[in-house]
mmCIF file of N, CA and C in Angstrom:
data_model
loop_
_atom_site.group_PDB
_atom_site.id
_atom_site.type_symbol
_atom_site.label_atom_id
_atom_site.label_comp_id
_atom_site.label_asym_id
_atom_site.label_seq_id
_atom_site.Cartn_x
_atom_site.Cartn_y
_atom_site.Cartn_z
ATOM 1 N N UNK A 1 3.249 -5.282 4.264
ATOM 2 C CA UNK A 1 3.199 -3.926 3.728
ATOM 3 C C UNK A 1 4.435 -3.725 2.868
ATOM 4 N N UNK A 2 4.198 -3.307 1.665
ATOM 5 C CA UNK A 2 5.267 -3.179 0.686
ATOM 6 C C UNK A 2 6.235 -2.057 1.049
ATOM 7 N N UNK A 3 5.741 -0.980 1.636
ATOM 8 C CA UNK A 3 6.595 0.176 1.917
ATOM 9 C C UNK A 3 7.619 -0.079 3.012
ATOM 10 N N UNK A 4 7.339 -0.998 3.908
ATOM 11 C CA UNK A 4 8.254 -1.261 5.021
ATOM 12 C C UNK A 4 8.461 -2.757 5.209
ATOM 13 N N UNK A 5 9.129 -3.402 4.257
ATOM 14 C CA UNK A 5 9.314 -4.854 4.350
ATOM 15 C C UNK A 5 10.261 -5.280 5.470
ATOM 16 N N UNK A 6 10.956 -4.321 6.067
ATOM 17 C CA UNK A 6 11.875 -4.653 7.154
ATOM 18 C C UNK A 6 11.138 -4.992 8.451
ATOM 19 N N UNK A 7 9.842 -4.694 8.499
ATOM 20 C CA UNK A 7 9.046 -5.007 9.680
ATOM 21 C C UNK A 7 8.242 -6.285 9.454
ATOM 22 N N UNK A 8 8.021 -7.040 10.518
ATOM 23 C CA UNK A 8 7.135 -8.197 10.497
ATOM 24 C C UNK A 8 5.787 -7.728 11.033
ATOM 25 N N UNK A 9 4.838 -7.483 10.142
ATOM 26 C CA UNK A 9 3.552 -6.909 10.505
ATOM 27 C C UNK A 9 2.605 -7.974 11.054
ATOM 28 N N UNK A 10 1.819 -7.606 12.061
ATOM 29 C CA UNK A 10 0.780 -8.472 12.612
ATOM 30 C C UNK A 10 -0.556 -7.791 12.338
ATOM 31 N N UNK A 11 -1.475 -8.521 11.713
ATOM 32 C CA UNK A 11 -2.786 -7.973 11.362
ATOM 33 C C UNK A 11 -3.888 -8.733 12.070
ATOM 34 N N UNK A 12 -4.906 -8.005 12.479
ATOM 35 C CA UNK A 12 -6.155 -8.606 12.930
ATOM 36 C C UNK A 12 -7.232 -8.077 12.004
ATOM 37 N N UNK A 13 -7.860 -8.958 11.259
ATOM 38 C CA UNK A 13 -8.910 -8.556 10.333
ATOM 39 C C UNK A 13 -10.210 -8.432 11.119
ATOM 40 N N UNK A 14 -10.580 -7.200 11.443
ATOM 41 C CA UNK A 14 -11.761 -6.986 12.261
ATOM 42 C C UNK A 14 -12.670 -5.942 11.644
ATOM 43 N N UNK A 15 -13.938 -6.026 11.984
ATOM 44 C CA UNK A 15 -14.934 -5.080 11.505
ATOM 45 C C UNK A 15 -14.704 -3.734 12.172
ATOM 46 N N UNK A 16 -14.757 -2.671 11.385
ATOM 47 C CA UNK A 16 -14.577 -1.318 11.915
ATOM 48 C C UNK A 16 -15.694 -0.427 11.383
ATOM 49 N N UNK A 17 -16.046 0.588 12.158
ATOM 50 C CA UNK A 17 -16.961 1.613 11.673
ATOM 51 C C UNK A 17 -16.185 2.572 10.788
ATOM 52 N N UNK A 18 -16.844 3.161 9.815
ATOM 53 C CA UNK A 18 -16.263 4.191 8.959
ATOM 54 C C UNK A 18 -17.057 5.477 9.157
ATOM 55 N N UNK A 19 -16.367 6.551 9.434
ATOM 56 C CA UNK A 19 -17.037 7.845 9.591
ATOM 57 C C UNK A 19 -18.098 7.807 10.668
ATOM 58 N N UNK A 20 -19.321 8.190 10.318
ATOM 59 C CA UNK A 20 -20.406 8.246 11.302
ATOM 60 C C UNK A 20 -21.246 6.968 11.327
ATOM 61 N N UNK A 21 -20.765 5.905 10.711
ATOM 62 C CA UNK A 21 -21.482 4.618 10.760
ATOM 63 C C UNK A 21 -21.720 4.209 12.207
ATOM 64 N N UNK A 22 -22.760 3.488 12.432
ATOM 65 C CA UNK A 22 -23.017 2.958 13.764
ATOM 66 C C UNK A 22 -23.856 3.876 14.611
ATOM 67 N N UNK A 23 -23.699 5.175 14.412
ATOM 68 C CA UNK A 23 -24.485 6.136 15.165
ATOM 69 C C UNK A 23 -23.994 6.320 16.592
ATOM 70 N N UNK A 24 -24.655 7.197 17.287
ATOM 71 C CA UNK A 24 -24.284 7.539 18.666
ATOM 72 C C UNK A 24 -24.552 6.361 19.597
ATOM 73 N N UNK A 25 -23.576 6.008 20.400
ATOM 74 C CA UNK A 25 -23.758 4.976 21.403
ATOM 75 C C UNK A 25 -23.569 3.556 20.919
ATOM 76 N N UNK A 26 -23.262 3.368 19.652
ATOM 77 C CA UNK A 26 -23.019 2.024 19.133
ATOM 78 C C UNK A 26 -21.515 1.772 19.102
ATOM 79 N N UNK A 27 -21.021 1.015 20.052
ATOM 80 C CA UNK A 27 -19.584 0.821 20.213
ATOM 81 C C UNK A 27 -19.098 -0.544 19.741
ATOM 82 N N UNK A 28 -19.971 -1.340 19.167
ATOM 83 C CA UNK A 28 -19.606 -2.701 18.782
ATOM 84 C C UNK A 28 -19.838 -2.871 17.280
ATOM 85 N N UNK A 29 -18.812 -2.558 16.469
ATOM 86 C CA UNK A 29 -19.000 -2.581 15.020
ATOM 87 C C UNK A 29 -19.372 -3.946 14.459
ATOM 88 N N UNK A 30 -18.925 -5.014 15.075
ATOM 89 C CA UNK A 30 -19.211 -6.351 14.551
ATOM 90 C C UNK A 30 -20.588 -6.862 14.978
ATOM 91 N N UNK A 31 -21.240 -6.165 15.892
ATOM 92 C CA UNK A 31 -22.495 -6.610 16.507
ATOM 93 C C UNK A 31 -22.320 -7.933 17.254
ATOM 94 N N UNK A 32 -21.091 -8.237 17.631
ATOM 95 C CA UNK A 32 -20.780 -9.457 18.374
ATOM 96 C C UNK A 32 -19.875 -9.082 19.552
ATOM 97 N N UNK A 33 -20.454 -8.758 20.712
ATOM 98 C CA UNK A 33 -19.665 -8.309 21.864
ATOM 99 C C UNK A 33 -18.574 -9.297 22.279
ATOM 100 N N UNK A 34 -18.851 -10.595 22.169
ATOM 101 C CA UNK A 34 -17.845 -11.592 22.548
ATOM 102 C C UNK A 34 -16.628 -11.514 21.637
ATOM 103 N N UNK A 35 -16.876 -11.369 20.336
ATOM 104 C CA UNK A 35 -15.767 -11.253 19.389
ATOM 105 C C UNK A 35 -14.941 -10.006 19.680
ATOM 106 N N UNK A 36 -15.589 -8.899 19.994
ATOM 107 C CA UNK A 36 -14.868 -7.659 20.291
ATOM 108 C C UNK A 36 -13.946 -7.831 21.502
ATOM 109 N N UNK A 37 -14.438 -8.477 22.545
ATOM 110 C CA UNK A 37 -13.620 -8.694 23.738
ATOM 111 C C UNK A 37 -12.438 -9.607 23.419
ATOM 112 N N UNK A 38 -12.691 -10.676 22.674
ATOM 113 C CA UNK A 38 -11.608 -11.594 22.299
ATOM 114 C C UNK A 38 -10.541 -10.857 21.493
ATOM 115 N N UNK A 39 -10.953 -10.020 20.545
ATOM 116 C CA UNK A 39 -9.988 -9.278 19.738
ATOM 117 C C UNK A 39 -9.184 -8.276 20.555
ATOM 118 N N UNK A 40 -9.825 -7.600 21.489
ATOM 119 C CA UNK A 40 -9.101 -6.655 22.346
ATOM 120 C C UNK A 40 -8.094 -7.395 23.219
ATOM 121 N N UNK A 41 -8.504 -8.487 23.830
ATOM 122 C CA UNK A 41 -7.586 -9.253 24.675
ATOM 123 C C UNK A 41 -6.446 -9.859 23.853
ATOM 124 N N UNK A 42 -6.754 -10.336 22.654
ATOM 125 C CA UNK A 42 -5.707 -10.875 21.776
ATOM 126 C C UNK A 42 -4.710 -9.790 21.383
ATOM 127 N N UNK A 43 -5.201 -8.593 21.141
ATOM 128 C CA UNK A 43 -4.319 -7.479 20.793
ATOM 129 C C UNK A 43 -3.340 -7.195 21.925
ATOM 130 N N UNK A 44 -3.824 -7.194 23.163
ATOM 131 C CA UNK A 44 -2.938 -6.951 24.300
ATOM 132 C C UNK A 44 -1.888 -8.055 24.452
ATOM 133 N N UNK A 45 -2.222 -9.270 24.063
ATOM 134 C CA UNK A 45 -1.239 -10.358 24.101
ATOM 135 C C UNK A 45 -0.232 -10.222 22.961
ATOM 136 N N UNK A 46 -0.715 -9.889 21.774
ATOM 137 C CA UNK A 46 0.161 -9.796 20.605
ATOM 138 C C UNK A 46 1.179 -8.667 20.719
ATOM 139 N N UNK A 47 0.800 -7.537 21.299
ATOM 140 C CA UNK A 47 1.748 -6.413 21.371
ATOM 141 C C UNK A 47 2.976 -6.737 22.206
ATOM 142 N N UNK A 48 2.872 -7.715 23.061
ATOM 143 C CA UNK A 48 4.032 -8.101 23.872
ATOM 144 C C UNK A 48 5.143 -8.709 23.026
ATOM 145 N N UNK A 49 4.821 -9.130 21.801
ATOM 146 C CA UNK A 49 5.810 -9.688 20.876
ATOM 147 C C UNK A 49 6.481 -8.606 20.029
ATOM 148 N N UNK A 50 5.964 -7.400 20.088
ATOM 149 C CA UNK A 50 6.395 -6.332 19.181
ATOM 150 C C UNK A 50 7.560 -5.530 19.750
ATOM 151 N N UNK A 51 8.360 -4.989 18.843
ATOM 152 C CA UNK A 51 9.468 -4.115 19.205
ATOM 153 C C UNK A 51 9.181 -2.666 18.846
ATOM 154 N N UNK A 52 8.167 -2.436 17.990
ATOM 155 C CA UNK A 52 7.805 -1.092 17.541
ATOM 156 C C UNK A 52 6.288 -0.967 17.579
ATOM 157 N N UNK A 53 5.800 0.169 18.091
ATOM 158 C CA UNK A 53 4.372 0.475 18.048
ATOM 159 C C UNK A 53 4.183 1.696 17.164
ATOM 160 N N UNK A 54 3.488 1.516 16.043
ATOM 161 C CA UNK A 54 3.144 2.619 15.159
ATOM 162 C C UNK A 54 1.661 2.878 15.371
ATOM 163 N N UNK A 55 1.318 4.099 15.801
ATOM 164 C CA UNK A 55 -0.051 4.363 16.236
ATOM 165 C C UNK A 55 -0.434 5.810 16.013
ATOM 166 N N UNK A 56 -1.728 6.078 16.160
ATOM 167 C CA UNK A 56 -2.222 7.444 16.196
ATOM 168 C C UNK A 56 -2.537 7.783 17.657
ATOM 169 N N UNK A 57 -2.876 9.015 17.903
ATOM 170 C CA UNK A 57 -3.147 9.466 19.261
ATOM 171 C C UNK A 57 -4.455 8.853 19.769
ATOM 172 N N UNK A 58 -4.419 8.298 20.971
ATOM 173 C CA UNK A 58 -5.639 7.745 21.547
ATOM 174 C C UNK A 58 -5.360 6.909 22.776
ATOM 175 N N UNK A 59 -6.385 6.720 23.558
ATOM 176 C CA UNK A 59 -6.265 5.964 24.796
ATOM 177 C C UNK A 59 -5.923 4.497 24.588
ATOM 178 N N UNK A 60 -6.451 3.896 23.528
ATOM 179 C CA UNK A 60 -6.155 2.489 23.277
ATOM 180 C C UNK A 60 -4.667 2.301 22.992
ATOM 181 N N UNK A 61 -4.094 3.193 22.192
ATOM 182 C CA UNK A 61 -2.661 3.118 21.896
ATOM 183 C C UNK A 61 -1.835 3.303 23.165
ATOM 184 N N UNK A 62 -2.271 4.185 24.039
ATOM 185 C CA UNK A 62 -1.558 4.395 25.309
ATOM 186 C C UNK A 62 -1.557 3.116 26.143
ATOM 187 N N UNK A 63 -2.695 2.435 26.179
ATOM 188 C CA UNK A 63 -2.780 1.181 26.924
ATOM 189 C C UNK A 63 -1.925 0.091 26.297
ATOM 190 N N UNK A 64 -1.929 0.014 24.968
ATOM 191 C CA UNK A 64 -1.078 -0.962 24.287
ATOM 192 C C UNK A 64 0.388 -0.719 24.640
ATOM 193 N N UNK A 65 0.804 0.529 24.545
ATOM 194 C CA UNK A 65 2.191 0.881 24.848
ATOM 195 C C UNK A 65 2.551 0.484 26.281
ATOM 196 N N UNK A 66 1.622 0.669 27.201
ATOM 197 C CA UNK A 66 1.853 0.303 28.597
ATOM 198 C C UNK A 66 2.081 -1.187 28.794
ATOM 199 N N UNK A 67 1.581 -2.011 27.885
ATOM 200 C CA UNK A 67 1.756 -3.463 27.969
ATOM 201 C C UNK A 67 3.008 -3.959 27.241
ATOM 202 N N UNK A 68 3.684 -3.064 26.549
ATOM 203 C CA UNK A 68 4.774 -3.492 25.676
ATOM 204 C C UNK A 68 6.154 -3.443 26.326
ATOM 205 N N UNK A 69 6.321 -2.650 27.352
ATOM 206 C CA UNK A 69 7.658 -2.515 27.919
ATOM 207 C C UNK A 69 8.455 -1.461 27.178
ATOM 208 N N UNK A 70 9.752 -1.657 27.090
ATOM 209 C CA UNK A 70 10.648 -0.676 26.482
ATOM 210 C C UNK A 70 10.762 -0.924 24.979
ATOM 211 N N UNK A 71 9.938 -0.231 24.183
ATOM 212 C CA UNK A 71 9.915 -0.417 22.732
ATOM 213 C C UNK A 71 9.969 0.939 22.033
ATOM 214 N N UNK A 72 10.271 0.894 20.752
ATOM 215 C CA UNK A 72 10.229 2.100 19.934
ATOM 216 C C UNK A 72 8.777 2.460 19.671
ATOM 217 N N UNK A 73 8.502 3.742 19.747
ATOM 218 C CA UNK A 73 7.126 4.211 19.599
ATOM 219 C C UNK A 73 7.089 5.298 18.531
ATOM 220 N N UNK A 74 6.203 5.114 17.533
ATOM 221 C CA UNK A 74 6.065 6.090 16.457
ATOM 222 C C UNK A 74 4.606 6.531 16.416
ATOM 223 N N UNK A 75 4.361 7.776 16.816
ATOM 224 C CA UNK A 75 3.016 8.336 16.783
ATOM 225 C C UNK A 75 2.867 9.104 15.477
ATOM 226 N N UNK A 76 2.001 8.613 14.581
ATOM 227 C CA UNK A 76 1.863 9.237 13.269
ATOM 228 C C UNK A 76 1.180 10.599 13.342
ATOM 229 N N UNK A 77 0.582 10.931 14.489
ATOM 230 C CA UNK A 77 -0.058 12.225 14.669
ATOM 231 C C UNK A 77 0.882 13.278 15.257
ATOM 232 N N UNK A 78 2.053 12.863 15.668
ATOM 233 C CA UNK A 78 2.984 13.796 16.315
ATOM 234 C C UNK A 78 3.310 14.955 15.375
ATOM 235 N N UNK A 79 3.199 16.151 15.897
ATOM 236 C CA UNK A 79 3.496 17.341 15.100
ATOM 237 C C UNK A 79 2.312 17.864 14.306
ATOM 238 N N UNK A 80 1.211 17.132 14.272
ATOM 239 C CA UNK A 80 0.022 17.600 13.575
ATOM 240 C C UNK A 80 -0.774 18.513 14.477
ATOM 241 N N UNK A 81 -1.472 19.459 13.867
ATOM 242 C CA UNK A 81 -2.334 20.346 14.626
ATOM 243 C C UNK A 81 -3.525 19.567 15.139
ATOM 244 N N UNK A 82 -3.929 19.834 16.371
ATOM 245 C CA UNK A 82 -5.075 19.147 16.969
ATOM 246 C C UNK A 82 -6.342 19.468 16.189
ATOM 247 N N UNK A 83 -7.027 18.437 15.723
ATOM 248 C CA UNK A 83 -8.226 18.640 14.909
ATOM 249 C C UNK A 83 -9.496 18.749 15.753
ATOM 250 N N UNK A 84 -9.428 18.503 17.030
ATOM 251 C CA UNK A 84 -10.609 18.571 17.871
ATOM 252 C C UNK A 84 -10.732 19.966 18.370
#
């Protein structure tokens, strides 16, 4: 990322839904449940290498943070009005 070259970014190129894609009850954007599980488990392993977690509000981010130990945490939603 050009804006923050001081960080060593880790990317996982994965399929994501956009907006209302997928419809109600479709939780597997790649249509490959095995790949989704592998990516989630890999993410939990990778965050252990990180010193900073930049995230939005959500349960997945909370779980990631719980696996990281004592790290800097930046919630990009902090201070925003709740949209729900």
